[in-house]
Coordinates of C-alpha atoms in Angstrom, one line a residue:
M180 CA 26.5 11.1 -26.9
Q181 CA 28.6 12.4 -23.9
Q182 CA 27.7 15.8 -22.7
D183 CA 30.8 18.0 -22.2
I184 CA 29.1 19.9 -19.3
L185 CA 26.6 18.4 -16.8
F186 CA 24.2 20.8 -15.1
E187 CA 21.9 19.7 -12.3
I188 CA 19.7 21.4 -9.7
D189 CA 18.6 19.4 -6.7
S190 CA 15.4 19.8 -4.6
V191 CA 17.0 22.2 -2.1
G192 CA 18.4 24.6 -4.7
V193 CA 22.0 23.4 -5.1
A194 CA 23.1 23.7 -8.7
T195 CA 26.1 21.5 -9.7
V196 CA 28.0 22.3 -12.9
T197 CA 30.4 19.5 -13.9
L198 CA 33.1 19.7 -16.5
N199 CA 32.8 16.3 -18.2
R200 CA 35.7 15.9 -20.6
P201 CA 38.0 13.6 -18.7
D202 CA 39.7 12.3 -21.8
V203 CA 41.2 15.8 -22.3
H204 CA 41.5 16.6 -18.6
N205 CA 38.4 18.8 -18.8
A206 CA 40.2 21.4 -21.0
F207 CA 37.8 24.0 -22.4
D208 CA 37.3 25.5 -25.9
D209 CA 35.1 28.3 -27.3
A210 CA 32.1 26.0 -27.4
I211 CA 32.6 25.0 -23.7
I212 CA 33.1 28.7 -22.7
A213 CA 29.8 29.7 -24.5
R214 CA 27.9 26.9 -22.8
L215 CA 29.3 27.9 -19.4
I216 CA 28.2 31.5 -20.0
D217 CA 24.7 30.3 -20.6
I218 CA 24.7 28.1 -17.5
F219 CA 26.1 30.8 -15.2
E220 CA 23.5 33.3 -16.5
Q221 CA 20.8 30.7 -15.9
V222 CA 22.0 30.2 -12.4
G223 CA 21.9 33.9 -11.8
R224 CA 18.3 34.2 -13.0
D225 CA 16.8 31.2 -11.3
P226 CA 15.4 32.2 -7.9
T227 CA 15.2 28.6 -6.7
I228 CA 19.0 28.2 -6.9
R229 CA 20.8 29.1 -3.6
V230 CA 24.3 27.9 -4.2
M231 CA 26.4 26.6 -7.2
I232 CA 29.2 24.0 -7.1
L233 CA 31.7 23.9 -10.0
Q234 CA 33.4 20.5 -10.3
S235 CA 34.8 18.0 -12.8
T236 CA 34.9 14.3 -13.6
G237 CA 38.0 12.3 -14.0
K238 CA 41.4 12.7 -12.4
N239 CA 41.9 16.4 -13.1
F240 CA 39.9 19.6 -12.5
C241 CA 40.8 21.3 -15.7
A242 CA 43.9 21.6 -18.0
G243 CA 43.0 25.0 -19.2
A244 CA 42.7 25.6 -23.0
D245 CA 42.0 22.6 -25.2
L246 CA 44.8 21.7 -27.6
N247 CA 42.6 21.7 -30.7
W248 CA 41.3 25.1 -29.8
M249 CA 44.8 26.4 -29.5
K250 CA 45.7 25.0 -32.9
R251 CA 42.7 27.0 -34.4
M252 CA 43.7 30.1 -32.5
A253 CA 47.2 29.9 -34.0
N254 CA 45.7 30.7 -37.3
Y255 CA 43.4 33.5 -36.1
S256 CA 43.8 37.1 -37.1
F257 CA 44.3 39.7 -34.4
D258 CA 40.6 40.7 -34.6
Q259 CA 39.5 37.0 -34.3
N260 CA 41.8 36.6 -31.3
V261 CA 40.2 39.7 -29.6
A262 CA 36.8 38.2 -30.1
D263 CA 37.9 34.9 -28.8
A264 CA 39.5 36.4 -25.7
N265 CA 36.4 38.6 -25.1
L266 CA 34.3 35.4 -24.9
L267 CA 36.6 33.9 -22.2
A268 CA 36.6 37.2 -20.4
K269 CA 32.8 37.3 -20.4
M270 CA 32.7 33.8 -19.0
L271 CA 35.0 34.7 -16.1
F272 CA 33.2 38.0 -15.4
T273 CA 29.9 36.2 -15.4
L274 CA 31.1 33.6 -12.9
N275 CA 32.9 36.2 -10.7
T276 CA 29.8 38.5 -10.5
L277 CA 27.2 35.7 -10.1
S278 CA 24.7 36.7 -7.4
K279 CA 24.7 33.2 -5.9
P280 CA 27.5 31.8 -3.7
T281 CA 29.8 29.6 -5.7
I282 CA 32.1 26.8 -4.6
A283 CA 34.9 25.2 -6.7
K284 CA 35.5 21.6 -5.8
V285 CA 39.0 20.8 -7.1
K286 CA 40.8 17.5 -7.5
G287 CA 43.9 16.8 -9.6
A288 CA 45.5 19.4 -11.8
A289 CA 44.3 22.9 -12.4
F290 CA 46.4 24.7 -15.0
G291 CA 46.2 28.0 -16.9
G292 CA 42.6 29.2 -17.3
A293 CA 41.4 26.7 -14.7
V294 CA 43.2 28.8 -12.0
G295 CA 41.0 31.7 -13.2
L296 CA 37.8 29.6 -12.8
I297 CA 38.9 28.8 -9.2
A298 CA 39.7 32.4 -8.4
C299 CA 36.3 33.6 -9.7
C300 CA 34.5 31.3 -7.3
D301 CA 33.7 32.6 -3.8
M302 CA 35.1 29.5 -2.1
A303 CA 37.4 26.7 -3.3
I304 CA 38.1 23.4 -1.6
A305 CA 40.8 21.1 -3.1
S306 CA 42.3 17.7 -2.6
R307 CA 45.7 17.8 -1.0
L308 CA 47.1 16.1 -4.0
S309 CA 45.9 18.9 -6.4
K310 CA 48.5 20.8 -8.4
F311 CA 48.2 24.3 -9.8
C312 CA 50.1 26.2 -12.4
L313 CA 49.8 29.6 -14.2
S314 CA 51.4 28.0 -17.2
E315 CA 50.8 30.6 -20.0
V316 CA 54.3 32.0 -20.3
K317 CA 55.6 28.4 -21.1
L318 CA 53.7 28.9 -24.4
G319 CA 54.9 32.4 -24.9
L320 CA 51.5 33.8 -23.7
I321 CA 50.3 35.6 -20.6
P322 CA 47.4 35.0 -18.2
A323 CA 45.7 38.2 -19.3
T324 CA 41.9 37.5 -19.0
I325 CA 42.2 35.7 -15.7
S326 CA 44.7 38.2 -14.2
P327 CA 42.2 40.5 -12.4
Y328 CA 40.7 37.5 -10.5
V329 CA 43.9 35.7 -9.8
I330 CA 45.7 38.8 -8.6
N331 CA 42.7 39.6 -6.4
A332 CA 42.9 36.0 -4.9
I333 CA 46.7 35.7 -4.3
G334 CA 47.9 39.3 -4.3
E335 CA 50.3 41.2 -6.5
R336 CA 53.5 40.0 -4.8
D337 CA 52.8 36.3 -5.4
A338 CA 51.3 37.0 -8.8
R339 CA 54.6 38.5 -9.8
R340 CA 56.3 35.2 -9.0
Y341 CA 53.8 32.7 -10.4
F342 CA 52.8 34.6 -13.5
M343 CA 56.5 34.7 -14.6
T344 CA 57.9 31.4 -13.4
A345 CA 55.0 29.1 -14.3
E346 CA 56.0 26.9 -11.4
V347 CA 53.7 24.1 -10.4
F348 CA 52.6 24.6 -6.8
S349 CA 50.8 22.3 -4.3
A350 CA 47.4 22.6 -2.7
R351 CA 49.2 23.5 0.5
R352 CA 50.8 26.4 -1.2
A353 CA 47.6 27.4 -3.0
R354 CA 45.9 27.6 0.4
R355 CA 48.7 29.8 1.8
L356 CA 48.4 32.0 -1.3
G357 CA 44.6 32.4 -0.8
L358 CA 43.6 30.7 -4.0
I359 CA 41.8 27.9 -2.1
N360 CA 40.2 27.9 1.3
E361 CA 40.9 24.3 2.4
A362 CA 43.1 21.4 1.3
V363 CA 41.7 18.0 2.4
T364 CA 42.1 14.4 1.5
E365 CA 40.3 13.2 -1.6
E366 CA 38.0 11.1 0.6
E367 CA 37.1 14.2 2.6
L368 CA 36.5 16.5 -0.4
E369 CA 32.8 15.7 -0.9
G370 CA 32.0 16.0 2.8
E371 CA 33.8 19.3 3.2
V372 CA 31.9 20.8 0.3
E373 CA 28.6 19.4 1.6
S374 CA 29.3 21.0 4.9
I375 CA 29.8 24.5 3.4
V376 CA 26.7 24.1 1.3
G377 CA 24.8 23.1 4.5
H378 CA 25.9 26.3 6.2
I379 CA 24.9 28.4 3.3
L380 CA 21.4 26.8 3.1
K381 CA 20.8 27.7 6.8
N382 CA 21.1 31.4 6.0
G383 CA 18.7 33.9 4.6
P384 CA 18.9 33.7 0.8
T385 CA 18.5 37.4 0.2
A386 CA 21.0 38.1 3.0
V387 CA 23.6 35.8 1.4
T388 CA 23.2 37.6 -1.9
A389 CA 23.4 41.0 -0.3
A390 CA 26.5 39.9 1.8
K391 CA 28.3 38.9 -1.4
Q392 CA 27.4 42.2 -3.1
L393 CA 28.5 44.1 0.0
I394 CA 32.0 42.7 -0.3
S395 CA 32.3 43.8 -3.9
D396 CA 31.0 47.3 -3.1
V397 CA 33.1 47.9 0.0
K398 CA 36.5 46.3 -0.6
D399 CA 38.1 49.1 -2.6
E400 CA 36.4 52.0 -0.7
E401 CA 38.3 54.2 1.7
L402 CA 36.8 54.5 5.1
S403 CA 34.8 57.7 5.1
D404 CA 31.6 59.3 6.3
E405 CA 30.0 58.4 3.0
L406 CA 30.9 54.8 3.3
I407 CA 29.7 54.6 6.9
E408 CA 26.4 56.1 5.8
K409 CA 26.1 53.6 2.9
T410 CA 26.7 50.6 5.2
S411 CA 24.3 52.0 7.8
L412 CA 21.6 52.3 5.2
R413 CA 22.2 48.7 4.0
I414 CA 21.8 47.1 7.4
A415 CA 18.8 49.3 8.1
S416 CA 17.1 48.1 4.9
M417 CA 17.8 44.5 5.7
R418 CA 16.4 44.9 9.2
V419 CA 13.1 46.1 8.0
S420 CA 12.9 43.6 5.1
E421 CA 10.6 40.6 5.1
E422 CA 13.5 38.3 5.4
G423 CA 15.3 40.3 8.1
Q424 CA 12.1 40.5 10.2
E425 CA 11.6 36.8 9.9
G426 CA 15.2 36.1 10.9
I427 CA 15.2 38.3 13.9
N428 CA 11.8 37.1 15.1
A429 CA 12.8 33.5 14.6
F430 CA 15.9 34.0 16.7
L431 CA 14.0 35.8 19.5
E432 CA 11.2 33.2 19.5
K433 CA 13.8 30.3 19.4
R434 CA 12.3 28.8 16.3
T435 CA 13.5 27.8 12.8
P436 CA 13.3 30.6 10.2
S437 CA 11.1 29.9 7.3
W438 CA 13.9 29.5 4.7
K439 CA 15.9 26.9 6.7
L440 CA 15.6 23.4 5.3
P441 CA 15.9 20.4 7.6
S442 CA 19.1 18.2 7.6
T443 CA 21.2 20.5 5.3
G444 CA 24.4 19.6 7.0
G445 CA 27.0 21.8 8.7
E446 CA 27.5 22.4 12.4
E447 CA 24.9 24.2 14.4

């Protein structure tokens, strides 16, 4: 029996989550969402995992909501719809706040909720042939649960356009909007993601997690004496930590730090 989601962890701590429903363009339903919540929570708890890749099988990354799920939702009461939407919102929040770095590897189409999945990842690399669409208004709906993450990724001005027009846009446009970081050929996609993973694995695991949290904590703060004090305390605590001491000493002694694995890719 085919597994709808594949979940693997390799020997160096790279977790790969693969949407595996190519026959329906990797569309998701409530069962898939519940399974993704479980997987993302497991990734967050597992200290051996250092980075997570979100990808898919088949031609397309994800078509958003599954048609059969939508048929069921059409008959739901208001309260049932609230519960259903809350499950999707929980999945997106869990992915967005995951303590480990996350990378979306995108090929083919990413429509509707799939754009939310991409926006929730820390980094996104896509094939140049990928297409994107915030398609909800075509169905008389709105991209509500994904909106905080998509607006954060592309900004209010462009969200005003694409939320209301439901235009299909290219990977080149997605990069200019800030939804993805790079657009490469399909042949280059695997290597580009591996290169980013390699860079991450060269860095202190605790420092990577702390750097991710730092962005979340600082981005909406006004520059103030209090913020300056908070950031000073953070760097001071990292400097005296076991990992910080190892990193500084390894640099000064011109040796490899204890966490760095050999041949993990990426430029020196």
